[in-house]
Amino acid sequence: MHPGITRTERTPRLLAARAKELGVTPEEVERQDYLPDSPRGNAICRMVDATEVAYVTLFLASDKAWAISGHLLIADGGAGRGVYY
């Protein structure tokens, strides 16, 4: 399981620091990051939440994922910048 940029308990602090540097609100920093043409963004135009990564992980650990074997799954909202091994 390889998550991309994910909202965690650390996210508000990181957004606040960038917002201070840019002179805007943390909400504006995040909005700009996920605009359709932003290099930081992804296909769903919002940050992936840690619970969404957990849902994918829970599925992979379940009996319903029996046909998935030996593959790297990337839960990044379609950012397209995954790391492949």
PDB file of N, CA, C and O in Angstrom:
ATOM      1  N   MET A   1       0.850  -1.177   0.000  1.00  0.00           N
ATOM      2  CA  MET A   1       0.000   0.000   0.000  1.00  0.00           C
ATOM      3  C   MET A   1       0.886   1.226   0.000  1.00  0.00           C
ATOM      4  O   MET A   1       1.765   1.350   0.855  1.00  0.00           O
ATOM      5  N   HIS A   2       0.687   2.103  -0.960  1.00  0.00           N
ATOM      6  CA  HIS A   2       1.495   3.317  -1.049  1.00  0.00           C
ATOM      7  C   HIS A   2       0.555   4.522  -1.113  1.00  0.00           C
ATOM      8  O   HIS A   2       0.020   4.832  -2.165  1.00  0.00           O
ATOM      9  N   PRO A   3       0.342   5.199   0.028  1.00  0.00           N
ATOM     10  CA  PRO A   3      -0.519   6.385  -0.013  1.00  0.00           C
ATOM     11  C   PRO A   3       0.247   7.577  -0.575  1.00  0.00           C
ATOM     12  O   PRO A   3       1.460   7.685  -0.426  1.00  0.00           O
ATOM     13  N   GLY A   4      -0.466   8.446  -1.217  1.00  0.00           N
ATOM     14  CA  GLY A   4       0.123   9.709  -1.653  1.00  0.00           C
ATOM     15  C   GLY A   4       0.010  10.717  -0.524  1.00  0.00           C
ATOM     16  O   GLY A   4      -0.022  10.351   0.653  1.00  0.00           O
ATOM     17  N   ILE A   5      -0.085  11.990  -0.866  1.00  0.00           N
ATOM     18  CA  ILE A   5      -0.274  13.016   0.152  1.00  0.00           C
ATOM     19  C   ILE A   5      -1.598  12.748   0.839  1.00  0.00           C
ATOM     20  O   ILE A   5      -2.635  12.612   0.187  1.00  0.00           O
ATOM     21  N   THR A   6      -1.559  12.647   2.156  1.00  0.00           N
ATOM     22  CA  THR A   6      -2.722  12.227   2.930  1.00  0.00           C
ATOM     23  C   THR A   6      -2.958  13.181   4.097  1.00  0.00           C
ATOM     24  O   THR A   6      -2.015  13.566   4.788  1.00  0.00           O
ATOM     25  N   ARG A   7      -4.229  13.529   4.326  1.00  0.00           N
ATOM     26  CA  ARG A   7      -4.584  14.380   5.466  1.00  0.00           C
ATOM     27  C   ARG A   7      -4.426  13.566   6.753  1.00  0.00           C
ATOM     28  O   ARG A   7      -5.022  12.507   6.902  1.00  0.00           O
ATOM     29  N   THR A   8      -3.599  14.081   7.645  1.00  0.00           N
ATOM     30  CA  THR A   8      -3.393  13.462   8.954  1.00  0.00           C
ATOM     31  C   THR A   8      -3.478  14.550  10.013  1.00  0.00           C
ATOM     32  O   THR A   8      -3.768  15.707   9.714  1.00  0.00           O
ATOM     33  N   GLU A   9      -3.166  14.210  11.253  1.00  0.00           N
ATOM     34  CA  GLU A   9      -3.186  15.197  12.335  1.00  0.00           C
ATOM     35  C   GLU A   9      -2.101  16.265  12.150  1.00  0.00           C
ATOM     36  O   GLU A   9      -2.158  17.327  12.752  1.00  0.00           O
ATOM     37  N   ARG A  10      -1.132  16.017  11.318  1.00  0.00           N
ATOM     38  CA  ARG A  10      -0.042  16.972  11.059  1.00  0.00           C
ATOM     39  C   ARG A  10      -0.404  17.992   9.965  1.00  0.00           C
ATOM     40  O   ARG A  10       0.202  19.053   9.878  1.00  0.00           O
ATOM     41  N   THR A  11      -1.394  17.682   9.159  1.00  0.00           N
ATOM     42  CA  THR A  11      -1.750  18.520   8.015  1.00  0.00           C
ATOM     43  C   THR A  11      -2.079  19.967   8.376  1.00  0.00           C
ATOM     44  O   THR A  11      -1.581  20.888   7.721  1.00  0.00           O
ATOM     45  N   PRO A  12      -2.904  20.240   9.397  1.00  0.00           N
ATOM     46  CA  PRO A  12      -3.220  21.645   9.705  1.00  0.00           C
ATOM     47  C   PRO A  12      -1.974  22.490   9.996  1.00  0.00           C
ATOM     48  O   PRO A  12      -1.881  23.639   9.557  1.00  0.00           O
ATOM     49  N   ARG A  13      -1.018  21.924  10.686  1.00  0.00           N
ATOM     50  CA  ARG A  13       0.219  22.656  11.015  1.00  0.00           C
ATOM     51  C   ARG A  13       1.025  22.960   9.748  1.00  0.00           C
ATOM     52  O   ARG A  13       1.539  24.063   9.574  1.00  0.00           O
ATOM     53  N   LEU A  14       1.112  21.997   8.845  1.00  0.00           N
ATOM     54  CA  LEU A  14       1.851  22.211   7.602  1.00  0.00           C
ATOM     55  C   LEU A  14       1.165  23.246   6.712  1.00  0.00           C
ATOM     56  O   LEU A  14       1.827  24.106   6.128  1.00  0.00           O
ATOM     57  N   LEU A  15      -0.163  23.171   6.622  1.00  0.00           N
ATOM     58  CA  LEU A  15      -0.896  24.143   5.823  1.00  0.00           C
ATOM     59  C   LEU A  15      -0.778  25.544   6.422  1.00  0.00           C
ATOM     60  O   LEU A  15      -0.630  26.528   5.696  1.00  0.00           O
ATOM     61  N   ALA A  16      -0.820  25.639   7.748  1.00  0.00           N
ATOM     62  CA  ALA A  16      -0.701  26.942   8.422  1.00  0.00           C
ATOM     63  C   ALA A  16       0.664  27.569   8.163  1.00  0.00           C
ATOM     64  O   ALA A  16       0.763  28.783   7.932  1.00  0.00           O
ATOM     65  N   ALA A  17       1.714  26.762   8.167  1.00  0.00           N
ATOM     66  CA  ALA A  17       3.069  27.281   7.917  1.00  0.00           C
ATOM     67  C   ALA A  17       3.180  27.815   6.493  1.00  0.00           C
ATOM     68  O   ALA A  17       3.731  28.903   6.270  1.00  0.00           O
ATOM     69  N   ARG A  18       2.666  27.073   5.522  1.00  0.00           N
ATOM     70  CA  ARG A  18       2.700  27.542   4.132  1.00  0.00           C
ATOM     71  C   ARG A  18       1.828  28.770   3.944  1.00  0.00           C
ATOM     72  O   ARG A  18       2.168  29.693   3.212  1.00  0.00           O
ATOM     73  N   ALA A  19       0.690  28.797   4.619  1.00  0.00           N
ATOM     74  CA  ALA A  19      -0.221  29.943   4.514  1.00  0.00           C
ATOM     75  C   ALA A  19       0.445  31.203   5.044  1.00  0.00           C
ATOM     76  O   ALA A  19       0.317  32.279   4.445  1.00  0.00           O
ATOM     77  N   LYS A  20       1.166  31.079   6.134  1.00  0.00           N
ATOM     78  CA  LYS A  20       1.865  32.227   6.713  1.00  0.00           C
ATOM     79  C   LYS A  20       2.904  32.769   5.732  1.00  0.00           C
ATOM     80  O   LYS A  20       3.016  33.975   5.540  1.00  0.00           O
ATOM     81  N   GLU A  21       3.650  31.870   5.097  1.00  0.00           N
ATOM     82  CA  GLU A  21       4.655  32.276   4.105  1.00  0.00           C
ATOM     83  C   GLU A  21       4.018  32.996   2.917  1.00  0.00           C
ATOM     84  O   GLU A  21       4.581  33.950   2.389  1.00  0.00           O
ATOM     85  N   LEU A  22       2.843  32.518   2.494  1.00  0.00           N
ATOM     86  CA  LEU A  22       2.183  33.063   1.308  1.00  0.00           C
ATOM     87  C   LEU A  22       1.237  34.222   1.617  1.00  0.00           C
ATOM     88  O   LEU A  22       0.742  34.881   0.699  1.00  0.00           O
ATOM     89  N   GLY A  23       0.941  34.428   2.900  1.00  0.00           N
ATOM     90  CA  GLY A  23       0.049  35.506   3.291  1.00  0.00           C
ATOM     91  C   GLY A  23      -1.416  35.245   2.968  1.00  0.00           C
ATOM     92  O   GLY A  23      -2.167  36.170   2.666  1.00  0.00           O
ATOM     93  N   VAL A  24      -1.807  33.973   3.033  1.00  0.00           N
ATOM     94  CA  VAL A  24      -3.195  33.588   2.788  1.00  0.00           C
ATOM     95  C   VAL A  24      -3.644  32.661   3.911  1.00  0.00           C
ATOM     96  O   VAL A  24      -2.863  32.320   4.791  1.00  0.00           O
ATOM     97  N   THR A  25      -4.883  32.210   3.875  1.00  0.00           N
ATOM     98  CA  THR A  25      -5.388  31.284   4.883  1.00  0.00           C
ATOM     99  C   THR A  25      -4.956  29.847   4.550  1.00  0.00           C
ATOM    100  O   THR A  25      -4.687  29.540   3.383  1.00  0.00           O
ATOM    101  N   PRO A  26      -4.930  28.990   5.549  1.00  0.00           N
ATOM    102  CA  PRO A  26      -4.634  27.575   5.272  1.00  0.00           C
ATOM    103  C   PRO A  26      -5.638  26.963   4.293  1.00  0.00           C
ATOM    104  O   PRO A  26      -5.265  26.150   3.447  1.00  0.00           O
ATOM    105  N   GLU A  27      -6.895  27.367   4.387  1.00  0.00           N
ATOM    106  CA  GLU A  27      -7.915  26.850   3.474  1.00  0.00           C
ATOM    107  C   GLU A  27      -7.608  27.254   2.029  1.00  0.00           C
ATOM    108  O   GLU A  27      -7.813  26.467   1.106  1.00  0.00           O
ATOM    109  N   GLU A  28      -7.109  28.469   1.845  1.00  0.00           N
ATOM    110  CA  GLU A  28      -6.765  28.937   0.502  1.00  0.00           C
ATOM    111  C   GLU A  28      -5.556  28.170  -0.050  1.00  0.00           C
ATOM    112  O   GLU A  28      -5.511  27.842  -1.234  1.00  0.00           O
ATOM    113  N   VAL A  29      -4.590  27.881   0.805  1.00  0.00           N
ATOM    114  CA  VAL A  29      -3.428  27.091   0.373  1.00  0.00           C
ATOM    115  C   VAL A  29      -3.902  25.735  -0.143  1.00  0.00           C
ATOM    116  O   VAL A  29      -3.522  25.303  -1.233  1.00  0.00           O
ATOM    117  N   GLU A  30      -4.757  25.076   0.628  1.00  0.00           N
ATOM    118  CA  GLU A  30      -5.241  23.761   0.219  1.00  0.00           C
ATOM    119  C   GLU A  30      -6.083  23.860  -1.059  1.00  0.00           C
ATOM    120  O   GLU A  30      -5.963  23.031  -1.960  1.00  0.00           O
ATOM    121  N   ARG A  31      -6.929  24.865  -1.156  1.00  0.00           N
ATOM    122  CA  ARG A  31      -7.750  25.046  -2.352  1.00  0.00           C
ATOM    123  C   ARG A  31      -6.870  25.215  -3.591  1.00  0.00           C
ATOM    124  O   ARG A  31      -7.094  24.578  -4.616  1.00  0.00           O
ATOM    125  N   GLN A  32      -5.830  26.046  -3.467  1.00  0.00           N
ATOM    126  CA  GLN A  32      -4.921  26.267  -4.589  1.00  0.00           C
ATOM    127  C   GLN A  32      -4.151  24.995  -4.945  1.00  0.00           C
ATOM    128  O   GLN A  32      -3.912  24.716  -6.122  1.00  0.00           O
ATOM    129  N   ASP A  33      -3.758  24.238  -3.934  1.00  0.00           N
ATOM    130  CA  ASP A  33      -3.019  22.994  -4.172  1.00  0.00           C
ATOM    131  C   ASP A  33      -3.821  21.991  -4.988  1.00  0.00           C
ATOM    132  O   ASP A  33      -3.254  21.177  -5.709  1.00  0.00           O
ATOM    133  N   TYR A  34      -5.142  22.025  -4.854  1.00  0.00           N
ATOM    134  CA  TYR A  34      -5.969  21.006  -5.497  1.00  0.00           C
ATOM    135  C   TYR A  34      -6.818  21.534  -6.643  1.00  0.00           C
ATOM    136  O   TYR A  34      -7.770  20.882  -7.068  1.00  0.00           O
ATOM    137  N   LEU A  35      -6.447  22.692  -7.183  1.00  0.00           N
ATOM    138  CA  LEU A  35      -7.081  23.156  -8.406  1.00  0.00           C
ATOM    139  C   LEU A  35      -6.740  22.178  -9.528  1.00  0.00           C
ATOM    140  O   LEU A  35      -5.673  21.542  -9.501  1.00  0.00           O
ATOM    141  N   PRO A  36      -7.609  22.024 -10.518  1.00  0.00           N
ATOM    142  CA  PRO A  36      -7.357  21.044 -11.590  1.00  0.00           C
ATOM    143  C   PRO A  36      -6.010  21.180 -12.287  1.00  0.00           C
ATOM    144  O   PRO A  36      -5.428  20.181 -12.686  1.00  0.00           O
ATOM    145  N   ASP A  37      -5.468  22.377 -12.406  1.00  0.00           N
ATOM    146  CA  ASP A  37      -4.198  22.545 -13.119  1.00  0.00           C
ATOM    147  C   ASP A  37      -2.982  22.647 -12.194  1.00  0.00           C
ATOM    148  O   ASP A  37      -1.878  22.913 -12.635  1.00  0.00           O
ATOM    149  N   SER A  38      -3.177  22.394 -10.909  1.00  0.00           N
ATOM    150  CA  SER A  38      -2.079  22.498  -9.951  1.00  0.00           C
ATOM    151  C   SER A  38      -1.147  21.286 -10.027  1.00  0.00           C
ATOM    152  O   SER A  38      -1.612  20.146 -10.065  1.00  0.00           O
ATOM    153  N   PRO A  39       0.175  21.512 -10.025  1.00  0.00           N
ATOM    154  CA  PRO A  39       1.103  20.377 -10.030  1.00  0.00           C
ATOM    155  C   PRO A  39       1.062  19.578  -8.724  1.00  0.00           C
ATOM    156  O   PRO A  39       1.511  18.451  -8.678  1.00  0.00           O
ATOM    157  N   ARG A  40       0.516  20.143  -7.663  1.00  0.00           N
ATOM    158  CA  ARG A  40       0.397  19.437  -6.383  1.00  0.00           C
ATOM    159  C   ARG A  40      -0.879  18.602  -6.300  1.00  0.00           C
ATOM    160  O   ARG A  40      -1.032  17.796  -5.404  1.00  0.00           O
ATOM    161  N   GLY A  41      -1.823  18.836  -7.205  1.00  0.00           N
ATOM    162  CA  GLY A  41      -3.148  18.250  -7.114  1.00  0.00           C
ATOM    163  C   GLY A  41      -3.237  16.798  -7.555  1.00  0.00           C
ATOM    164  O   GLY A  41      -2.240  16.119  -7.789  1.00  0.00           O
ATOM    165  N   ASN A  42      -4.488  16.343  -7.661  1.00  0.00           N
ATOM    166  CA  ASN A  42      -4.759  14.977  -8.085  1.00  0.00           C
ATOM    167  C   ASN A  42      -6.075  14.965  -8.869  1.00  0.00           C
ATOM    168  O   ASN A  42      -6.717  16.000  -9.034  1.00  0.00           O
ATOM    169  N   ALA A  43      -6.496  13.823  -9.320  1.00  0.00           N
ATOM    170  CA  ALA A  43      -7.688  13.714 -10.162  1.00  0.00           C
ATOM    171  C   ALA A  43      -8.981  14.014  -9.407  1.00  0.00           C
ATOM    172  O   ALA A  43      -9.958  14.447 -10.015  1.00  0.00           O
ATOM    173  N   ILE A  44      -9.010  13.814  -8.102  1.00  0.00           N
ATOM    174  CA  ILE A  44     -10.238  14.060  -7.342  1.00  0.00           C
ATOM    175  C   ILE A  44     -10.305  15.492  -6.798  1.00  0.00           C
ATOM    176  O   ILE A  44     -11.282  15.863  -6.163  1.00  0.00           O
ATOM    177  N   CYS A  45      -9.278  16.287  -7.041  1.00  0.00           N
ATOM    178  CA  CYS A  45      -9.227  17.715  -6.683  1.00  0.00           C
ATOM    179  C   CYS A  45      -9.427  17.976  -5.193  1.00  0.00           C
ATOM    180  O   CYS A  45     -10.032  18.974  -4.796  1.00  0.00           O
ATOM    181  N   ARG A  46      -8.924  17.086  -4.367  1.00  0.00           N
ATOM    182  CA  ARG A  46      -8.939  17.281  -2.918  1.00  0.00           C
ATOM    183  C   ARG A  46      -7.919  16.337  -2.292  1.00  0.00           C
ATOM    184  O   ARG A  46      -7.476  15.371  -2.915  1.00  0.00           O
ATOM    185  N   MET A  47      -7.561  16.637  -1.060  1.00  0.00           N
ATOM    186  CA  MET A  47      -6.598  15.797  -0.355  1.00  0.00           C
ATOM    187  C   MET A  47      -7.265  14.485   0.075  1.00  0.00           C
ATOM    188  O   MET A  47      -8.425  14.476   0.487  1.00  0.00           O
ATOM    189  N   VAL A  48      -6.553  13.406  -0.033  1.00  0.00           N
ATOM    190  CA  VAL A  48      -7.028  12.104   0.424  1.00  0.00           C
ATOM    191  C   VAL A  48      -6.940  12.082   1.950  1.00  0.00           C
ATOM    192  O   VAL A  48      -5.958  12.526   2.546  1.00  0.00           O
ATOM    193  N   ASP A  49      -7.965  11.572   2.582  1.00  0.00           N
ATOM    194  CA  ASP A  49      -8.015  11.484   4.037  1.00  0.00           C
ATOM    195  C   ASP A  49      -7.421  10.145   4.493  1.00  0.00           C
ATOM    196  O   ASP A  49      -7.547   9.142   3.793  1.00  0.00           O
ATOM    197  N   ALA A  50      -6.809  10.143   5.654  1.00  0.00           N
ATOM    198  CA  ALA A  50      -6.190   8.922   6.182  1.00  0.00           C
ATOM    199  C   ALA A  50      -7.206   7.788   6.316  1.00  0.00           C
ATOM    200  O   ALA A  50      -6.862   6.619   6.121  1.00  0.00           O
ATOM    201  N   THR A  51      -8.461   8.117   6.619  1.00  0.00           N
ATOM    202  CA  THR A  51      -9.468   7.055   6.727  1.00  0.00           C
ATOM    203  C   THR A  51      -9.719   6.396   5.376  1.00  0.00           C
ATOM    204  O   THR A  51     -10.000   5.198   5.316  1.00  0.00           O
ATOM    205  N   GLU A  52      -9.584   7.157   4.284  1.00  0.00           N
ATOM    206  CA  GLU A  52      -9.767   6.571   2.953  1.00  0.00           C
ATOM    207  C   GLU A  52      -8.646   5.584   2.641  1.00  0.00           C
ATOM    208  O   GLU A  52      -8.888   4.532   2.032  1.00  0.00           O
ATOM    209  N   VAL A  53      -7.446   5.893   3.050  1.00  0.00           N
ATOM    210  CA  VAL A  53      -6.325   4.957   2.891  1.00  0.00           C
ATOM    211  C   VAL A  53      -6.581   3.720   3.751  1.00  0.00           C
ATOM    212  O   VAL A  53      -6.340   2.593   3.318  1.00  0.00           O
ATOM    213  N   ALA A  54      -7.114   3.935   4.944  1.00  0.00           N
ATOM    214  CA  ALA A  54      -7.434   2.809   5.835  1.00  0.00           C
ATOM    215  C   ALA A  54      -8.484   1.896   5.211  1.00  0.00           C
ATOM    216  O   ALA A  54      -8.401   0.669   5.342  1.00  0.00           O
ATOM    217  N   TYR A  55      -9.474   2.468   4.524  1.00  0.00           N
ATOM    218  CA  TYR A  55     -10.502   1.646   3.873  1.00  0.00           C
ATOM    219  C   TYR A  55      -9.888   0.728   2.818  1.00  0.00           C
ATOM    220  O   TYR A  55     -10.242  -0.446   2.721  1.00  0.00           O
ATOM    221  N   VAL A  56      -8.974   1.261   2.035  1.00  0.00           N
ATOM    222  CA  VAL A  56      -8.307   0.447   1.013  1.00  0.00           C
ATOM    223  C   VAL A  56      -7.492  -0.661   1.682  1.00  0.00           C
ATOM    224  O   VAL A  56      -7.531  -1.821   1.270  1.00  0.00           O
ATOM    225  N   THR A  57      -6.764  -0.302   2.733  1.00  0.00           N
ATOM    226  CA  THR A  57      -5.950  -1.275   3.460  1.00  0.00           C
ATOM    227  C   THR A  57      -6.819  -2.364   4.078  1.00  0.00           C
ATOM    228  O   THR A  57      -6.478  -3.554   4.023  1.00  0.00           O
ATOM    229  N   LEU A  58      -7.947  -1.958   4.660  1.00  0.00           N
ATOM    230  CA  LEU A  58      -8.870  -2.930   5.256  1.00  0.00           C
ATOM    231  C   LEU A  58      -9.402  -3.895   4.198  1.00  0.00           C
ATOM    232  O   LEU A  58      -9.480  -5.096   4.419  1.00  0.00           O
ATOM    233  N   PHE A  59      -9.742  -3.360   3.033  1.00  0.00           N
ATOM    234  CA  PHE A  59     -10.193  -4.226   1.936  1.00  0.00           C
ATOM    235  C   PHE A  59      -9.102  -5.227   1.565  1.00  0.00           C
ATOM    236  O   PHE A  59      -9.369  -6.427   1.407  1.00  0.00           O
ATOM    237  N   LEU A  60      -7.868  -4.742   1.432  1.00  0.00           N
ATOM    238  CA  LEU A  60      -6.774  -5.634   1.038  1.00  0.00           C
ATOM    239  C   LEU A  60      -6.522  -6.730   2.076  1.00  0.00           C
ATOM    240  O   LEU A  60      -6.073  -7.821   1.733  1.00  0.00           O
ATOM    241  N   ALA A  61      -6.812  -6.430   3.332  1.00  0.00           N
ATOM    242  CA  ALA A  61      -6.613  -7.418   4.395  1.00  0.00           C
ATOM    243  C   ALA A  61      -7.802  -8.372   4.516  1.00  0.00           C
ATOM    244  O   ALA A  61      -7.730  -9.359   5.251  1.00  0.00           O
ATOM    245  N   SER A  62      -8.868  -8.107   3.783  1.00  0.00           N
ATOM    246  CA  SER A  62     -10.073  -8.925   3.900  1.00  0.00           C
ATOM    247  C   SER A  62     -10.045 -10.122   2.942  1.00  0.00           C
ATOM    248  O   SER A  62      -9.230 -10.185   2.020  1.00  0.00           O
ATOM    249  N   ASP A  63     -10.983 -11.034   3.144  1.00  0.00           N
ATOM    250  CA  ASP A  63     -11.128 -12.186   2.262  1.00  0.00           C
ATOM    251  C   ASP A  63     -11.611 -11.789   0.865  1.00  0.00           C
ATOM    252  O   ASP A  63     -11.478 -12.551  -0.079  1.00  0.00           O
ATOM    253  N   LYS A  64     -12.159 -10.605   0.726  1.00  0.00           N
ATOM    254  CA  LYS A  64     -12.659 -10.144  -0.566  1.00  0.00           C
ATOM    255  C   LYS A  64     -11.538  -9.794  -1.542  1.00  0.00           C
ATOM    256  O   LYS A  64     -11.754  -9.664  -2.731  1.00  0.00           O
ATOM    257  N   ALA A  65     -10.324  -9.640  -1.048  1.00  0.00           N
ATOM    258  CA  ALA A  65      -9.187  -9.267  -1.902  1.00  0.00           C
ATOM    259  C   ALA A  65      -8.324 -10.480  -2.255  1.00  0.00           C
ATOM    260  O   ALA A  65      -7.160 -10.328  -2.599  1.00  0.00           O
ATOM    261  N   TRP A  66      -8.890 -11.659  -2.219  1.00  0.00           N
ATOM    262  CA  TRP A  66      -8.103 -12.884  -2.426  1.00  0.00           C
ATOM    263  C   TRP A  66      -7.414 -12.930  -3.776  1.00  0.00           C
ATOM    264  O   TRP A  66      -6.376 -13.576  -3.939  1.00  0.00           O
ATOM    265  N   ALA A  67      -7.929 -12.246  -4.791  1.00  0.00           N
ATOM    266  CA  ALA A  67      -7.335 -12.307  -6.127  1.00  0.00           C
ATOM    267  C   ALA A  67      -6.217 -11.290  -6.325  1.00  0.00           C
ATOM    268  O   ALA A  67      -5.555 -11.301  -7.358  1.00  0.00           O
ATOM    269  N   ILE A  68      -6.000 -10.432  -5.347  1.00  0.00           N
ATOM    270  CA  ILE A  68      -4.936  -9.429  -5.462  1.00  0.00           C
ATOM    271  C   ILE A  68      -3.698  -9.978  -4.770  1.00  0.00           C
ATOM    272  O   ILE A  68      -3.707 -10.265  -3.589  1.00  0.00           O
ATOM    273  N   SER A  69      -2.640 -10.114  -5.536  1.00  0.00           N
ATOM    274  CA  SER A  69      -1.429 -10.711  -4.977  1.00  0.00           C
ATOM    275  C   SER A  69      -0.197 -10.097  -5.633  1.00  0.00           C
ATOM    276  O   SER A  69      -0.077 -10.071  -6.858  1.00  0.00           O
ATOM    277  N   GLY A  70       0.690  -9.581  -4.813  1.00  0.00           N
ATOM    278  CA  GLY A  70       1.963  -9.099  -5.321  1.00  0.00           C
ATOM    279  C   GLY A  70       1.881  -7.806  -6.113  1.00  0.00           C
ATOM    280  O   GLY A  70       2.685  -7.587  -7.010  1.00  0.00           O
ATOM    281  N   HIS A  71       0.938  -6.948  -5.805  1.00  0.00           N
ATOM    282  CA  HIS A  71       0.800  -5.684  -6.522  1.00  0.00           C
ATOM    283  C   HIS A  71       0.893  -4.512  -5.556  1.00  0.00           C
ATOM    284  O   HIS A  71       0.445  -4.592  -4.424  1.00  0.00           O
ATOM    285  N   LEU A  72       1.452  -3.433  -6.032  1.00  0.00           N
ATOM    286  CA  LEU A  72       1.511  -2.196  -5.267  1.00  0.00           C
ATOM    287  C   LEU A  72       0.266  -1.394  -5.605  1.00  0.00           C
ATOM    288  O   LEU A  72      -0.007  -1.131  -6.773  1.00  0.00           O
ATOM    289  N   LEU A  73      -0.511  -1.044  -4.604  1.00  0.00           N
ATOM    290  CA  LEU A  73      -1.688  -0.212  -4.809  1.00  0.00           C
ATOM    291  C   LEU A  73      -1.384   1.182  -4.295  1.00  0.00           C
ATOM    292  O   LEU A  73      -0.848   1.353  -3.210  1.00  0.00           O
ATOM    293  N   ILE A  74      -1.744   2.177  -5.086  1.00  0.00           N
ATOM    294  CA  ILE A  74      -1.457   3.564  -4.754  1.00  0.00           C
ATOM    295  C   ILE A  74      -2.771   4.277  -4.495  1.00  0.00           C
ATOM    296  O   ILE A  74      -3.615   4.361  -5.384  1.00  0.00           O
ATOM    297  N   ALA A  75      -2.947   4.783  -3.279  1.00  0.00           N
ATOM    298  CA  ALA A  75      -4.170   5.495  -2.908  1.00  0.00           C
ATOM    299  C   ALA A  75      -3.823   6.984  -2.797  1.00  0.00           C
ATOM    300  O   ALA A  75      -3.640   7.522  -1.721  1.00  0.00           O
ATOM    301  N   ASP A  76      -3.700   7.632  -3.967  1.00  0.00           N
ATOM    302  CA  ASP A  76      -3.284   9.048  -3.982  1.00  0.00           C
ATOM    303  C   ASP A  76      -4.298   9.959  -4.642  1.00  0.00           C
ATOM    304  O   ASP A  76      -3.996  11.096  -4.964  1.00  0.00           O
ATOM    305  N   GLY A  77      -5.499   9.456  -4.873  1.00  0.00           N
ATOM    306  CA  GLY A  77      -6.532  10.278  -5.509  1.00  0.00           C
ATOM    307  C   GLY A  77      -6.290  10.527  -6.978  1.00  0.00           C
ATOM    308  O   GLY A  77      -6.845  11.432  -7.564  1.00  0.00           O
ATOM    309  N   GLY A  78      -5.410   9.757  -7.578  1.00  0.00           N
ATOM    310  CA  GLY A  78      -5.126   9.908  -8.998  1.00  0.00           C
ATOM    311  C   GLY A  78      -4.078  10.957  -9.303  1.00  0.00           C
ATOM    312  O   GLY A  78      -4.109  11.611 -10.340  1.00  0.00           O
ATOM    313  N   ALA A  79      -3.112  11.139  -8.397  1.00  0.00           N
ATOM    314  CA  ALA A  79      -2.073  12.156  -8.599  1.00  0.00           C
ATOM    315  C   ALA A  79      -1.151  11.789  -9.751  1.00  0.00           C
ATOM    316  O   ALA A  79      -0.585  12.675 -10.396  1.00  0.00           O
ATOM    317  N   GLY A  80      -0.966  10.504  -9.996  1.00  0.00           N
ATOM    318  CA  GLY A  80      -0.127  10.095 -11.113  1.00  0.00           C
ATOM    319  C   GLY A  80       1.362  10.237 -10.870  1.00  0.00           C
ATOM    320  O   GLY A  80       2.145  10.223 -11.793  1.00  0.00           O
ATOM    321  N   ARG A  81       1.746  10.387  -9.622  1.00  0.00           N
ATOM    322  CA  ARG A  81       3.171  10.523  -9.300  1.00  0.00           C
ATOM    323  C   ARG A  81       3.622   9.394  -8.377  1.00  0.00           C
ATOM    324  O   ARG A  81       4.483   9.566  -7.550  1.00  0.00           O
ATOM    325  N   GLY A  82       3.002   8.237  -8.515  1.00  0.00           N
ATOM    326  CA  GLY A  82       3.312   7.114  -7.645  1.00  0.00           C
ATOM    327  C   GLY A  82       4.728   6.605  -7.827  1.00  0.00           C
ATOM    328  O   GLY A  82       5.359   6.813  -8.854  1.00  0.00           O
ATOM    329  N   VAL A  83       5.194   5.929  -6.807  1.00  0.00           N
ATOM    330  CA  VAL A  83       6.510   5.310  -6.842  1.00  0.00           C
ATOM    331  C   VAL A  83       6.307   3.839  -7.175  1.00  0.00           C
ATOM    332  O   VAL A  83       5.535   3.151  -6.508  1.00  0.00           O
ATOM    333  N   TYR A  84       6.935   3.376  -8.235  1.00  0.00           N
ATOM    334  CA  TYR A  84       6.794   1.983  -8.637  1.00  0.00           C
ATOM    335  C   TYR A  84       8.104   1.247  -8.384  1.00  0.00           C
ATOM    336  O   TYR A  84       9.171   1.758  -8.713  1.00  0.00           O
ATOM    337  N   TYR A  85       8.003   0.069  -7.809  1.00  0.00           N
ATOM    338  CA  TYR A  85       9.187  -0.717  -7.469  1.00  0.00           C
ATOM    339  C   TYR A  85       9.333  -1.877  -8.408  1.00  0.00           C
ATOM    340  O   TYR A  85       8.410  -2.434  -8.876  1.00  0.00           O
TER     341      TYR A  85
END
